Amino acid sequence: MSYNKILTIQDISCVGQCSLTVALPILSACGQETVILPSAVLSTHTGGFKEFTFRDLTDDIPKIQEHWQKEGIKFDAIYTGYLGSLKQINYVEDILDTMGKDSCVKIVDPAMADNGKLYSIFDMEYALRMAELCKKADIVIPNITEACLMTGIPYVEKYDKEYVLRVINALKESGMNTVILTGISYDDSTTGVVVYDKEYQYYSHKKLSKGSHGTGDIFASSFTGAYMSGKSLFDAAGIAAEFVLKCMENTEGDAEHWYGVKFEPCIPELIKNLI
């Protein structure tokens, strides 16, 4: 198994099992040295908690980058998640350009929308700027809503393979390379992920009736960990999808745990699938 230095850039939601609080333990469990660059610190995530605290760390990003450059620090992979502003996207774009080793794998999860809508703090200017960032990535991991926003293709709730291929081809034609399209469901009982590099591949699994906060971050983190451990694109996507499903099943029936999924007890299963 390869041992790599991976930089992940996203916020810290202290309570809520998302962003860096899942990326750091999952990537570390996958056997990878994990370096974090927090974009903000929140007391909780924003999906249901009230009066959460928020500290913006945007202005710290270039200072941290400058220090790393003085120390000669470079990364085998850079994986970005939720970014809170256009200014942060600009800073992250420069990090992608300058902080990777020659063989650096650049992975962007354009975490900004779901269920046909942008998150409330974002607008179309942000979506289009995120599309520009994605063009610098080797691998992009959007859901169907994010992919539609970045391509201008109208979002629909019911779709077929032809529609999905249209969206993916639009992403590819815009300059994005490998596309991992998440949350793709062609029927009521299954869902899955489309992996499109040179050909269409679809990994499907059982669909649960209720979604959960933070599962996109868990998928992107476990995919990155599996891929950087030497798994193929398709195998890494399948491992990540099954891990997310396992975490969701592990949380079903616990009404008090509404804010995320209990991923920690499932980490041994993830590690076993990497061997």
CSV table of C-alpha atoms in Angstrom, one decimal:
chain,number,residue,atom,x,y,z
A,1,MET,CA,0.0,0.0,0.0
A,2,SER,CA,1.3,3.4,-1.0
A,3,TYR,CA,2.1,5.9,1.8
A,4,ASN,CA,1.4,9.5,0.6
A,5,LYS,CA,1.2,13.0,2.0
A,6,ILE,CA,-2.3,14.2,1.3
A,7,LEU,CA,-3.5,17.8,1.8
A,8,THR,CA,-7.2,18.3,2.3
A,9,ILE,CA,-8.7,21.7,2.4
A,10,GLN,CA,-12.2,22.3,3.9
A,11,ASP,CA,-13.9,23.6,7.0
A,12,ILE,CA,-13.9,22.2,10.5
A,13,SER,CA,-17.4,21.7,11.8
A,14,CYS,CA,-16.6,20.8,15.4
A,15,VAL,CA,-19.9,18.8,15.8
A,16,GLY,CA,-21.6,17.2,12.9
A,17,GLN,CA,-19.4,14.5,11.4
A,18,CYS,CA,-18.6,16.2,8.1
A,19,SER,CA,-15.8,18.1,6.3
A,20,LEU,CA,-12.4,17.8,8.2
A,21,THR,CA,-13.8,15.8,11.1
A,22,VAL,CA,-14.4,12.9,8.7
A,23,ALA,CA,-11.7,13.6,6.2
A,24,LEU,CA,-8.8,13.4,8.7
A,25,PRO,CA,-9.8,10.1,10.4
A,26,ILE,CA,-10.8,8.4,7.2
A,27,LEU,CA,-7.7,9.3,5.2
A,28,SER,CA,-5.5,8.5,8.2
A,29,ALA,CA,-7.3,5.1,8.6
A,30,CYS,CA,-6.5,4.4,4.9
A,31,GLY,CA,-2.8,4.6,5.8
A,32,GLN,CA,-2.1,8.1,4.4
A,33,GLU,CA,-0.3,11.0,6.0
A,34,THR,CA,-3.0,13.6,6.2
A,35,VAL,CA,-2.3,17.4,6.3
A,36,ILE,CA,-5.3,19.7,6.9
A,37,LEU,CA,-5.9,23.3,5.9
A,38,PRO,CA,-9.0,24.6,7.6
A,39,SER,CA,-11.0,27.2,5.6
A,40,ALA,CA,-13.2,28.0,8.6
A,41,VAL,CA,-14.2,26.8,12.1
A,42,LEU,CA,-17.8,26.3,13.0
A,43,SER,CA,-19.2,25.1,16.3
A,44,THR,CA,-21.5,22.8,14.4
A,45,HIS,CA,-22.5,22.3,10.8
A,46,THR,CA,-25.3,24.4,9.4
A,47,GLY,CA,-27.8,21.7,8.6
A,48,GLY,CA,-30.3,21.9,11.4
A,49,PHE,CA,-28.3,23.4,14.3
A,50,LYS,CA,-29.3,27.0,15.4
A,51,GLU,CA,-27.1,29.9,16.4
A,52,PHE,CA,-23.8,28.1,15.5
A,53,THR,CA,-20.5,30.0,15.7
A,54,PHE,CA,-18.4,30.7,12.6
A,55,ARG,CA,-14.8,31.9,12.3
A,56,ASP,CA,-13.6,32.6,8.8
A,57,LEU,CA,-10.0,31.5,8.2
A,58,THR,CA,-9.7,32.8,4.6
A,59,ASP,CA,-6.9,35.2,5.4
A,60,ASP,CA,-4.8,32.5,7.0
A,61,ILE,CA,-4.8,30.3,3.9
A,62,PRO,CA,-2.0,32.3,2.0
A,63,LYS,CA,0.0,32.7,5.1
A,64,ILE,CA,0.0,28.9,5.8
A,65,GLN,CA,0.8,28.3,2.1
A,66,GLU,CA,3.8,30.7,2.3
A,67,HIS,CA,5.2,29.0,5.3
A,68,TRP,CA,4.9,25.6,3.6
A,69,GLN,CA,6.7,26.9,0.5
A,70,LYS,CA,9.5,28.2,2.7
A,71,GLU,CA,9.8,24.7,4.2
A,72,GLY,CA,9.8,23.0,0.8
A,73,ILE,CA,6.6,21.0,1.6
A,74,LYS,CA,4.9,19.4,-1.4
A,75,PHE,CA,2.0,17.0,-1.6
A,76,ASP,CA,1.3,13.7,-3.4
A,77,ALA,CA,-2.4,14.6,-3.5
A,78,ILE,CA,-4.6,17.6,-2.8
A,79,TYR,CA,-8.3,17.0,-2.0
A,80,THR,CA,-10.6,19.9,-1.6
A,81,GLY,CA,-14.1,20.0,-0.2
A,82,TYR,CA,-16.5,22.7,1.0
A,83,LEU,CA,-15.1,26.2,0.3
A,84,GLY,CA,-17.0,29.2,1.7
A,85,SER,CA,-16.3,32.0,-0.8
A,86,LEU,CA,-14.9,33.1,-4.1
A,87,LYS,CA,-11.8,34.3,-2.4
A,88,GLN,CA,-11.2,30.9,-1.0
A,89,ILE,CA,-11.6,29.3,-4.4
A,90,ASN,CA,-8.9,31.7,-5.7
A,91,TYR,CA,-6.5,30.8,-2.9
A,92,VAL,CA,-7.1,27.0,-3.5
A,93,GLU,CA,-6.6,27.4,-7.2
A,94,ASP,CA,-3.1,28.7,-6.5
A,95,ILE,CA,-2.4,25.9,-4.1
A,96,LEU,CA,-3.4,23.4,-6.8
A,97,ASP,CA,-1.0,25.1,-9.1
A,98,THR,CA,2.0,25.3,-6.8
A,99,MET,CA,1.9,22.9,-3.9
A,100,GLY,CA,1.8,19.5,-5.6
A,101,LYS,CA,4.6,17.2,-6.5
A,102,ASP,CA,5.1,16.5,-10.2
A,103,SER,CA,2.8,13.5,-9.9
A,104,CYS,CA,0.3,15.1,-7.6
A,105,VAL,CA,-3.3,13.9,-7.8
A,106,LYS,CA,-5.7,16.8,-7.6
A,107,ILE,CA,-9.2,15.9,-6.4
A,108,VAL,CA,-12.1,18.4,-6.2
A,109,ASP,CA,-15.4,17.8,-4.5
A,110,PRO,CA,-17.5,20.9,-5.5
A,111,ALA,CA,-19.6,20.8,-2.4
A,112,MET,CA,-22.1,23.5,-3.0
A,113,ALA,CA,-25.6,22.0,-3.8
A,114,ASP,CA,-28.0,19.1,-3.5
A,115,ASN,CA,-31.5,18.2,-4.5
A,116,GLY,CA,-31.6,20.7,-7.4
A,117,LYS,CA,-30.6,23.7,-5.4
A,118,LEU,CA,-27.5,25.6,-4.4
A,119,TYR,CA,-26.7,25.9,-0.6
A,120,SER,CA,-28.3,29.1,0.7
A,121,ILE,CA,-25.0,31.1,0.9
A,122,PHE,CA,-24.0,30.4,-2.7
A,123,ASP,CA,-25.1,31.9,-6.1
A,124,MET,CA,-24.5,31.1,-9.7
A,125,GLU,CA,-21.3,33.2,-9.7
A,126,TYR,CA,-19.9,30.8,-7.1
A,127,ALA,CA,-21.1,27.8,-9.1
A,128,LEU,CA,-19.4,29.0,-12.3
A,129,ARG,CA,-16.2,29.8,-10.4
A,130,MET,CA,-16.2,26.4,-8.9
A,131,ALA,CA,-16.5,24.9,-12.4
A,132,GLU,CA,-13.2,26.8,-13.2
A,133,LEU,CA,-11.5,25.2,-10.2
A,134,CYS,CA,-12.7,21.8,-11.2
A,135,LYS,CA,-11.0,22.2,-14.6
A,136,LYS,CA,-7.7,22.1,-12.7
A,137,ALA,CA,-8.5,18.8,-11.0
A,138,ASP,CA,-7.5,15.3,-12.2
A,139,ILE,CA,-10.7,13.9,-10.6
A,140,VAL,CA,-14.0,15.8,-9.8
A,141,ILE,CA,-16.6,14.3,-7.5
A,142,PRO,CA,-19.9,16.2,-8.0
A,143,ASN,CA,-23.4,15.0,-7.4
A,144,ILE,CA,-26.0,15.4,-10.2
A,145,THR,CA,-27.2,18.8,-8.9
A,146,GLU,CA,-23.6,20.2,-8.9
A,147,ALA,CA,-22.8,18.8,-12.3
A,148,CYS,CA,-26.0,20.4,-13.8
A,149,LEU,CA,-25.1,23.8,-12.2
A,150,MET,CA,-21.6,23.7,-13.6
A,151,THR,CA,-22.8,22.7,-17.1
A,152,GLY,CA,-26.0,24.7,-17.5
A,153,ILE,CA,-28.0,21.5,-18.1
A,154,PRO,CA,-31.5,21.8,-16.4
A,155,TYR,CA,-31.7,19.6,-13.3
A,156,VAL,CA,-34.4,16.9,-13.3
A,157,GLU,CA,-35.4,14.4,-10.6
A,158,LYS,CA,-36.1,11.5,-12.9
A,159,TYR,CA,-33.4,10.7,-15.5
A,160,ASP,CA,-31.9,7.9,-17.5
A,161,LYS,CA,-28.4,6.8,-18.6
A,162,GLU,CA,-28.7,9.1,-21.7
A,163,TYR,CA,-29.3,12.1,-19.5
A,164,VAL,CA,-26.4,11.2,-17.2
A,165,LEU,CA,-24.0,10.8,-20.2
A,166,ARG,CA,-25.1,14.2,-21.5
A,167,VAL,CA,-24.2,15.8,-18.2
A,168,ILE,CA,-20.9,13.9,-18.0
A,169,ASN,CA,-20.0,14.8,-21.6
A,170,ALA,CA,-20.7,18.4,-20.9
A,171,LEU,CA,-18.3,18.3,-17.9
A,172,LYS,CA,-15.6,16.6,-20.0
A,173,GLU,CA,-16.1,19.1,-22.9
A,174,SER,CA,-15.7,22.0,-20.5
A,175,GLY,CA,-12.2,20.8,-19.5
A,176,MET,CA,-12.8,18.4,-16.6
A,177,ASN,CA,-10.9,15.1,-16.8
A,178,THR,CA,-12.1,12.1,-14.8
A,179,VAL,CA,-15.6,12.4,-13.4
A,180,ILE,CA,-17.0,10.5,-10.4
A,181,LEU,CA,-20.7,11.3,-10.4
A,182,THR,CA,-22.4,10.4,-7.1
A,183,GLY,CA,-26.0,9.7,-6.0
A,184,ILE,CA,-27.1,8.4,-9.4
A,185,SER,CA,-30.3,6.4,-9.1
A,186,TYR,CA,-32.2,4.9,-12.0
A,187,ASP,CA,-34.9,3.2,-9.9
A,188,ASP,CA,-36.5,3.4,-6.5
A,189,SER,CA,-34.5,0.5,-4.9
A,190,THR,CA,-30.9,1.2,-5.9
A,191,THR,CA,-28.5,4.1,-6.1
A,192,GLY,CA,-24.8,4.4,-7.0
A,193,VAL,CA,-22.0,6.2,-8.6
A,194,VAL,CA,-20.9,6.7,-12.2
A,195,VAL,CA,-17.2,6.5,-12.9
A,196,TYR,CA,-16.3,8.1,-16.3
A,197,ASP,CA,-12.7,8.3,-17.4
A,198,LYS,CA,-12.5,6.8,-20.9
A,199,GLU,CA,-15.7,4.8,-20.6
A,200,TYR,CA,-18.9,4.7,-18.5
A,201,GLN,CA,-18.9,2.4,-15.5
A,202,TYR,CA,-21.7,2.3,-12.9
A,203,TYR,CA,-21.5,0.9,-9.4
A,204,SER,CA,-24.9,0.4,-7.8
A,205,HIS,CA,-26.0,-0.7,-4.3
A,206,LYS,CA,-29.1,-0.7,-2.1
A,207,LYS,CA,-30.8,2.6,-1.7
A,208,LEU,CA,-32.0,3.7,1.8
A,209,SER,CA,-35.2,5.7,2.2
A,210,LYS,CA,-33.6,8.6,4.1
A,211,GLY,CA,-30.4,10.6,3.3
A,212,SER,CA,-27.9,11.8,5.9
A,213,HIS,CA,-25.8,14.9,6.4
A,214,GLY,CA,-22.1,14.5,5.7
A,215,THR,CA,-22.2,11.4,3.5
A,216,GLY,CA,-20.8,13.2,0.5
A,217,ASP,CA,-17.7,14.1,2.6
A,218,ILE,CA,-17.4,10.5,3.7
A,219,PHE,CA,-17.6,9.3,0.2
A,220,ALA,CA,-15.0,11.8,-1.2
A,221,SER,CA,-12.7,11.1,1.7
A,222,SER,CA,-12.9,7.3,1.5
A,223,PHE,CA,-12.6,7.4,-2.3
A,224,THR,CA,-9.5,9.5,-2.0
A,225,GLY,CA,-8.0,7.2,0.6
A,226,ALA,CA,-8.7,4.1,-1.4
A,227,TYR,CA,-7.5,5.6,-4.7
A,228,MET,CA,-4.3,6.8,-3.2
A,229,SER,CA,-3.8,3.4,-1.6
A,230,GLY,CA,-3.5,1.9,-5.1
A,231,LYS,CA,-7.1,1.0,-5.9
A,232,SER,CA,-8.4,1.6,-9.4
A,233,LEU,CA,-10.9,4.5,-10.0
A,234,PHE,CA,-13.8,2.1,-10.2
A,235,ASP,CA,-12.7,-0.1,-7.2
A,236,ALA,CA,-12.1,3.0,-5.1
A,237,ALA,CA,-15.6,4.4,-5.9
A,238,GLY,CA,-17.2,1.0,-5.1
A,239,ILE,CA,-15.3,0.8,-1.8
A,240,ALA,CA,-16.4,4.4,-0.9
A,241,ALA,CA,-20.0,3.7,-1.9
A,242,GLU,CA,-20.2,0.6,0.2
A,243,PHE,CA,-18.6,2.4,3.2
A,244,VAL,CA,-21.2,5.2,3.0
A,245,LEU,CA,-24.0,2.6,2.9
A,246,LYS,CA,-22.5,0.8,5.9
A,247,CYS,CA,-22.3,4.0,7.9
A,248,MET,CA,-25.9,4.9,7.1
A,249,GLU,CA,-27.1,1.5,8.0
A,250,ASN,CA,-25.2,1.8,11.3
A,251,THR,CA,-27.1,5.0,12.1
A,252,GLU,CA,-30.6,3.9,11.1
A,253,GLY,CA,-33.1,3.9,14.0
A,254,ASP,CA,-31.2,6.3,16.2
A,255,ALA,CA,-33.4,9.5,16.2
A,256,GLU,CA,-31.0,11.3,18.5
A,257,HIS,CA,-28.2,11.0,15.9
A,258,TRP,CA,-30.0,13.1,13.2
A,259,TYR,CA,-27.0,15.3,12.4
A,260,GLY,CA,-24.7,12.8,10.7
A,261,VAL,CA,-23.8,9.1,10.5
A,262,LYS,CA,-21.9,6.9,12.9
A,263,PHE,CA,-18.9,6.2,10.6
A,264,GLU,CA,-16.3,5.5,13.2
A,265,PRO,CA,-17.4,2.0,14.1
A,266,CYS,CA,-17.4,1.1,10.4
A,267,ILE,CA,-13.7,2.2,9.8
A,268,PRO,CA,-12.4,-1.4,10.3
A,269,GLU,CA,-14.6,-2.6,7.4
A,270,LEU,CA,-13.1,0.2,5.2
A,271,ILE,CA,-9.6,-0.8,6.2
A,272,LYS,CA,-10.3,-4.5,5.4
A,273,ASN,CA,-11.5,-3.6,1.9
A,274,LEU,CA,-8.2,-1.8,1.2
A,275,ILE,CA,-6.1,-4.9,1.9
